[in-house]
Each structure stands twice: as C-alpha cells, then as structure tokens.
Coordinates of C-alpha atoms in Angstrom, one line a residue:
X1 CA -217.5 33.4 86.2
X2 CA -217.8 36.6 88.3
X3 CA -219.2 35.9 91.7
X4 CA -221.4 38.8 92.2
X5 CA -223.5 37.9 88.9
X6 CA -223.9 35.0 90.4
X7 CA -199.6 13.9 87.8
X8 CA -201.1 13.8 85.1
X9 CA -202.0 17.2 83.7
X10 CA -202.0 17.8 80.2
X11 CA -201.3 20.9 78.4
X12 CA -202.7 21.5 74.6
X13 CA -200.0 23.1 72.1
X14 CA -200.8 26.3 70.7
X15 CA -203.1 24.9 67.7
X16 CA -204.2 26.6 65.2
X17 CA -208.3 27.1 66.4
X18 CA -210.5 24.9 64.1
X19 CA -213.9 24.8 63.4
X20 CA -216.4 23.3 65.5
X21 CA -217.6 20.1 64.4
X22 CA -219.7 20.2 61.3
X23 CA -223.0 19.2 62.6
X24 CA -222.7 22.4 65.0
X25 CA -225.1 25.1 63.8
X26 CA -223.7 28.6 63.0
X27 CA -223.5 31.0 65.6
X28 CA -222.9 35.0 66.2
X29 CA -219.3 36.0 64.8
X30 CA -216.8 35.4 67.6
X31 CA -214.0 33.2 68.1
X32 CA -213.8 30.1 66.3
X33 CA -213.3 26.7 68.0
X34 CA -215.5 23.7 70.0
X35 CA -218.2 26.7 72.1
X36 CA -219.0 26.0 75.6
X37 CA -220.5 28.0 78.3
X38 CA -219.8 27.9 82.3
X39 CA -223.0 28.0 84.4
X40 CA -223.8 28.4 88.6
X41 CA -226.9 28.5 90.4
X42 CA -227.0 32.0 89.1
X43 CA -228.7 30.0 86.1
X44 CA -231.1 28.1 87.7
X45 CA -232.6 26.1 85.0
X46 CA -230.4 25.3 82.4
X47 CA -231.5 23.4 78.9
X48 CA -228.6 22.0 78.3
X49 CA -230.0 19.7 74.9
X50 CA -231.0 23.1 73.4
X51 CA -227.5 24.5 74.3
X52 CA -226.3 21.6 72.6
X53 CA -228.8 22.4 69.6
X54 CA -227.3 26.2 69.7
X55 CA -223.7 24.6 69.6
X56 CA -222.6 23.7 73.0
X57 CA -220.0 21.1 73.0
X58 CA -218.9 21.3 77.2
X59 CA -219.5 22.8 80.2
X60 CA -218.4 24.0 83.2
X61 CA -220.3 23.8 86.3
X62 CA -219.6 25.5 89.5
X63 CA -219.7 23.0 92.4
X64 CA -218.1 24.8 95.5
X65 CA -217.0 28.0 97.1
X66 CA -214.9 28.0 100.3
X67 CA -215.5 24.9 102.5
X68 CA -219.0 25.7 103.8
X69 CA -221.1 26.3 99.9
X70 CA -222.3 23.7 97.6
X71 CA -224.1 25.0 94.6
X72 CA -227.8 23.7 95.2
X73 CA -228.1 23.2 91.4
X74 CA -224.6 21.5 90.6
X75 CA -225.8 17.9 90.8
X76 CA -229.2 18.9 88.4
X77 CA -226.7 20.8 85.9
X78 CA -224.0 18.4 85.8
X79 CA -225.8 15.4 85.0
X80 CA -227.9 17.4 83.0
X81 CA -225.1 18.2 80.9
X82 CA -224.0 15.1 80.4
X83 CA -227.6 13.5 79.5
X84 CA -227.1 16.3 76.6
X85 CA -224.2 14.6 75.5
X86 CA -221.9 17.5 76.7
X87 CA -218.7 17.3 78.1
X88 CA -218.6 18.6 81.4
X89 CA -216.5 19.4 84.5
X90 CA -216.5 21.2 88.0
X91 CA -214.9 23.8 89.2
X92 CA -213.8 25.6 92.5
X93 CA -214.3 29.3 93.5
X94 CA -211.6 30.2 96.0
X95 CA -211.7 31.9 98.6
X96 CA -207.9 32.1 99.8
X97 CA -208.7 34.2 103.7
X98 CA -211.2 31.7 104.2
X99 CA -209.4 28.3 105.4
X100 CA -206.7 26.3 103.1
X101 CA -205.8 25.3 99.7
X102 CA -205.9 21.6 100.7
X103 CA -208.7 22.0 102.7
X104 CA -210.6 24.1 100.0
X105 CA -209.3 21.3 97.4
X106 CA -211.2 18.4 99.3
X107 CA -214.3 19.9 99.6
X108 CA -214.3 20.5 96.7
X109 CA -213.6 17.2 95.2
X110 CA -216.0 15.4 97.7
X111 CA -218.6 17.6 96.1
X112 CA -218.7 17.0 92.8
X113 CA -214.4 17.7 91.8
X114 CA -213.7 14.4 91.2
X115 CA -213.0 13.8 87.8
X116 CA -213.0 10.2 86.1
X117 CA -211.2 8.8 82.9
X118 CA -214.6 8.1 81.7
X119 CA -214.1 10.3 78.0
X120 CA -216.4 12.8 79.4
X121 CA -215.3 14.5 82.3
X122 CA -213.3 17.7 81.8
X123 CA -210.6 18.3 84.4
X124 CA -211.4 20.2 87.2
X125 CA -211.4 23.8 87.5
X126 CA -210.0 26.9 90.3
X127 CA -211.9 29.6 89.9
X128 CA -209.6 32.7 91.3
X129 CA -210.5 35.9 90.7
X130 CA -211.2 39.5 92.5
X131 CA -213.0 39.2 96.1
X132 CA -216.3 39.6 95.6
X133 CA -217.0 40.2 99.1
X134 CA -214.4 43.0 100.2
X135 CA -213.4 45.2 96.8
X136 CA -211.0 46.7 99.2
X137 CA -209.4 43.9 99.4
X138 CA -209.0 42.4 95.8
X139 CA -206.5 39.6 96.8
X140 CA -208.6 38.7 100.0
X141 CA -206.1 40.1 102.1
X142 CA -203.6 37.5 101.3
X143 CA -199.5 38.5 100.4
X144 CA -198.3 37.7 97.1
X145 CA -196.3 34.7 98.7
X146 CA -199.4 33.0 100.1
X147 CA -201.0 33.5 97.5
X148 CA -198.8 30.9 95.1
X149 CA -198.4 29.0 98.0
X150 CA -202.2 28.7 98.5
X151 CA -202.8 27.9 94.9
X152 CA -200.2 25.5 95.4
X153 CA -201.8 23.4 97.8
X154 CA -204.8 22.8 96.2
X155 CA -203.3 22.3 93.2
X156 CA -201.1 19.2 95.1
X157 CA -204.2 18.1 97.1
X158 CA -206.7 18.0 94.0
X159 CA -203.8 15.9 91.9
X160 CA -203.2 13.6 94.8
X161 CA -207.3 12.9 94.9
X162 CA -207.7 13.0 91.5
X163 CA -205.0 12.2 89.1
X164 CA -204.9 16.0 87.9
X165 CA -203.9 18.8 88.3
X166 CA -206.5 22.0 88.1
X167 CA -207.4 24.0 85.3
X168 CA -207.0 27.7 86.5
X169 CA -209.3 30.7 85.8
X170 CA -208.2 34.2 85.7
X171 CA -207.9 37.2 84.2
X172 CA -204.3 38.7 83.4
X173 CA -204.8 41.5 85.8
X174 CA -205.6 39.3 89.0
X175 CA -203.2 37.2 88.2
X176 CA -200.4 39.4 88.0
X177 CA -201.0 41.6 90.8
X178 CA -202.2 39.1 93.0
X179 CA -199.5 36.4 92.6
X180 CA -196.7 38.5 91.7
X181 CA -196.5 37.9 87.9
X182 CA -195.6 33.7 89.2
X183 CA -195.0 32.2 86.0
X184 CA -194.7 28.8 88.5
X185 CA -198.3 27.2 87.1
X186 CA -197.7 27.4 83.4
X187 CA -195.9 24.6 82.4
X188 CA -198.6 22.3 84.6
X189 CA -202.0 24.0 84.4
X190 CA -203.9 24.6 81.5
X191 CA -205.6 28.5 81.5
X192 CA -209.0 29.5 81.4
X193 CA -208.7 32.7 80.4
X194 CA -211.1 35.3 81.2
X195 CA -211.0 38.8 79.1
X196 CA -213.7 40.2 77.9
X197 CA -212.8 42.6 75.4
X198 CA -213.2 41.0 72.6
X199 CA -210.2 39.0 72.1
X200 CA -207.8 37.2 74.6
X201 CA -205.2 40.2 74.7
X202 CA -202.1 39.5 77.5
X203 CA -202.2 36.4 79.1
X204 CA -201.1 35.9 82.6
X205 CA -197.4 36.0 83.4
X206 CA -196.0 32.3 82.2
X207 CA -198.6 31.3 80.0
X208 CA -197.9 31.4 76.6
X209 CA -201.5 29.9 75.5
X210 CA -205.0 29.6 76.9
X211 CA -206.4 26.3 77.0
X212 CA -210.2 27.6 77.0
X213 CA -211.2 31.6 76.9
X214 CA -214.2 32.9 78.6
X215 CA -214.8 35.7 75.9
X216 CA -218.4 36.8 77.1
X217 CA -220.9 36.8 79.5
X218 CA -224.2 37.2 77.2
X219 CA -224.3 35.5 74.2
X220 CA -226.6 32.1 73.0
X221 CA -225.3 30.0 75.6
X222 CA -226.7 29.8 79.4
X223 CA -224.0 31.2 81.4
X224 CA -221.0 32.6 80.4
X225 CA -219.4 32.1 76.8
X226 CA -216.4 30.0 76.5
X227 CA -214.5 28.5 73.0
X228 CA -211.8 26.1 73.4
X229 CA -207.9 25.9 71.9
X230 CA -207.9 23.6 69.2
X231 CA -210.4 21.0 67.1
X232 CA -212.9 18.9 68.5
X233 CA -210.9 16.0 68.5
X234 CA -208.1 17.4 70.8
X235 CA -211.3 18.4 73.1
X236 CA -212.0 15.2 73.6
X237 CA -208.5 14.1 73.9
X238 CA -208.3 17.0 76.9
X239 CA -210.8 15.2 78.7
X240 CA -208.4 12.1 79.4
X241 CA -205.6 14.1 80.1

C-alpha cells in the first residue's frame, strides 16, 4: 500500500496461475490470474463498476491505522465494491510503537475488519511495512522480538473476533530485517506480497507461496495492482476460508 502515497485460516497451494475468468476484458501484459487492486482514501473516489469493466475481480480497502484513524472513505469504497459485484475485504496498517497488537486488532475489526461467511468478504488484512513517519526508524523502534510478538497478538485477537486469522502484507526486505527472518506466520497466514519489480522475486522467510501479489502501483486499476494465486474459482473459495 505505501503509506506516504497515501481458527480457521486457510492457505491456497501453490497452483498453477490461471486465467481470469473469460468474461474479463484483456488487460496490459503482466501477471496472469483473478486482477484486483487495493485502494485508501488516497483514492478518493473510486468507480468501482468500471474497475470491474477493466477486470477487477476484488478489492482491498484500507479501514484503519493505529487505534485513533478511520479511513473517511472506507465505508463509501467498501460497499461500493461490493454493489460492483467485487469481492472485498479490510485491512489494517500497523503501527507497532503506537499501542498493541490486540488493541490495534479490535479497532480494527470494530471499524470495518470484521469479516463474515457471506461468499464475499475476503479475510482481513495487516498491512506492515516501513515507518512512514520516522525513516530512521524503519521497524518503528521496535526489537525483532516484539515485533513477532506484536504481530502475534493481533493475529490471536483478530481470529478470536473473527474466525480468521490475518492475511499479512509485506515486502521480503521488511519482513526479514524487521522480524528476524521468523518463518513462525507461514504455515497460518496467507502473503500479500508486495515487490515491485516486476515479478514476485524472494519471498519472506517461511513462505513458500504468495497468496495475492501487489505487483504495481500504476496500472488500470484505482489503487495499487494486485493478481491473485490461483483460478477464479479458488478466489472464491478463499473468501470462506
């Protein structure tokens, strides 16, 4: 997402990416798969049925930051998403020197987290990257130890109000250095992988697949460009976990 532009967890396989579904128009060359695109009130008018039209199939929409910021357009964009006939989720950007995981995990859900088995609702998302208030201080500060320990927390406390467990967002390099190459989250988190280089290159330590790969942030979606792992049928299936 970068900030300054703006149990019952299940994990996919490592499918083979299929095309999107057949009514989906053809798009630039890039990764093949179901396209989505993550948006924030960085985008603050989204048309999400001509997204659809330019081969959206989901969304992610940013919710929360901290325990004290509630994205002014979430409610607009996520039901506006979902009157497109996208699926769509929520997620979390954390900020670990700011107050809890668990306490950061139930803001978030009572704002707009809280997913549902309704076929529609994607899991929810932690968004954990570089501080974008301090670059000094890329892992806000926080030791390597707190840092799993942090994620931790609101991984347990969004699972205990939801049913699920968090999809987490990173990039290898934040990961790594920040958590201290944990490979702890794998086998119960799907990845959002975020690399821009033009293809996914290493993953984080313990992941051995990305669930959904932020591989742009310009292209014909609002937002940021996303594809996900696998056909459009295990999309859906994601969706109830």
């Amino acid at each position: 997402m970068r900030r300054l532009r703006r149990t019952r967890s299940v994990l996919l396989g490592p499918a083979v990416l299929a095309a999107a579904l057949s009514t989906t128009p053809a798009l630039a060359a890039g990764p093949q798969g179901p396209r989505g695109h993550d948006v924030s009130a960085h985008q603050e008018a989204v048309d999400f049925r001509q997204a659809r039209t330019d081969g959206a199939r989901f969304t992610y929409v940013k919710a929360t930051e901290s325990t004290s910021y509630r994205s002014p357009s979430f409610r607009e964009q996520y039901d506006g998403a979902a009157k497109a006939g996208l699926l769509r989720g929520a997620y979390h950007f954390a900020l670990p020197d700011r107050s809890s995981g668990t306490a950061q995990a139930a803001f978030f859900v009572r704002n707009g987290g809280d997913w549902r088995p309704d076929g529609r609702t994607l899991p929810p998302a932690l968004d954990l990257e570089a501080n974008p208030y301090d670059s000094a201080h890329k892992c806000y500060g926080v030791s390597k130890a707190k840092m799993r320990a942090w994620i931790s927390d609101f991984s347990d406390e969004t699972l205990r109000l939801t049913g699920r467990r968090p999809m987490l967002y990173t990039t290898a390099h934040w990961w790594n250095t920040c958590t201290g190459n944990s490979t702890a989250f794998a086998r119960t988190h799907p990845l959002w992988l975020a690399n821009w280089a033009g293809s996914p290159g290493p993953l984080p330590a313990g992941w051995t697949y990305w669930t959904v790969w932020q591989h742009a942030v310009k292209g014909p979606l609002p937002g940021d460009q996303n594809v996900f792992n696998g056909s459009a049928a295990d999309l859906e299936r994601f969706t109830d976990g």
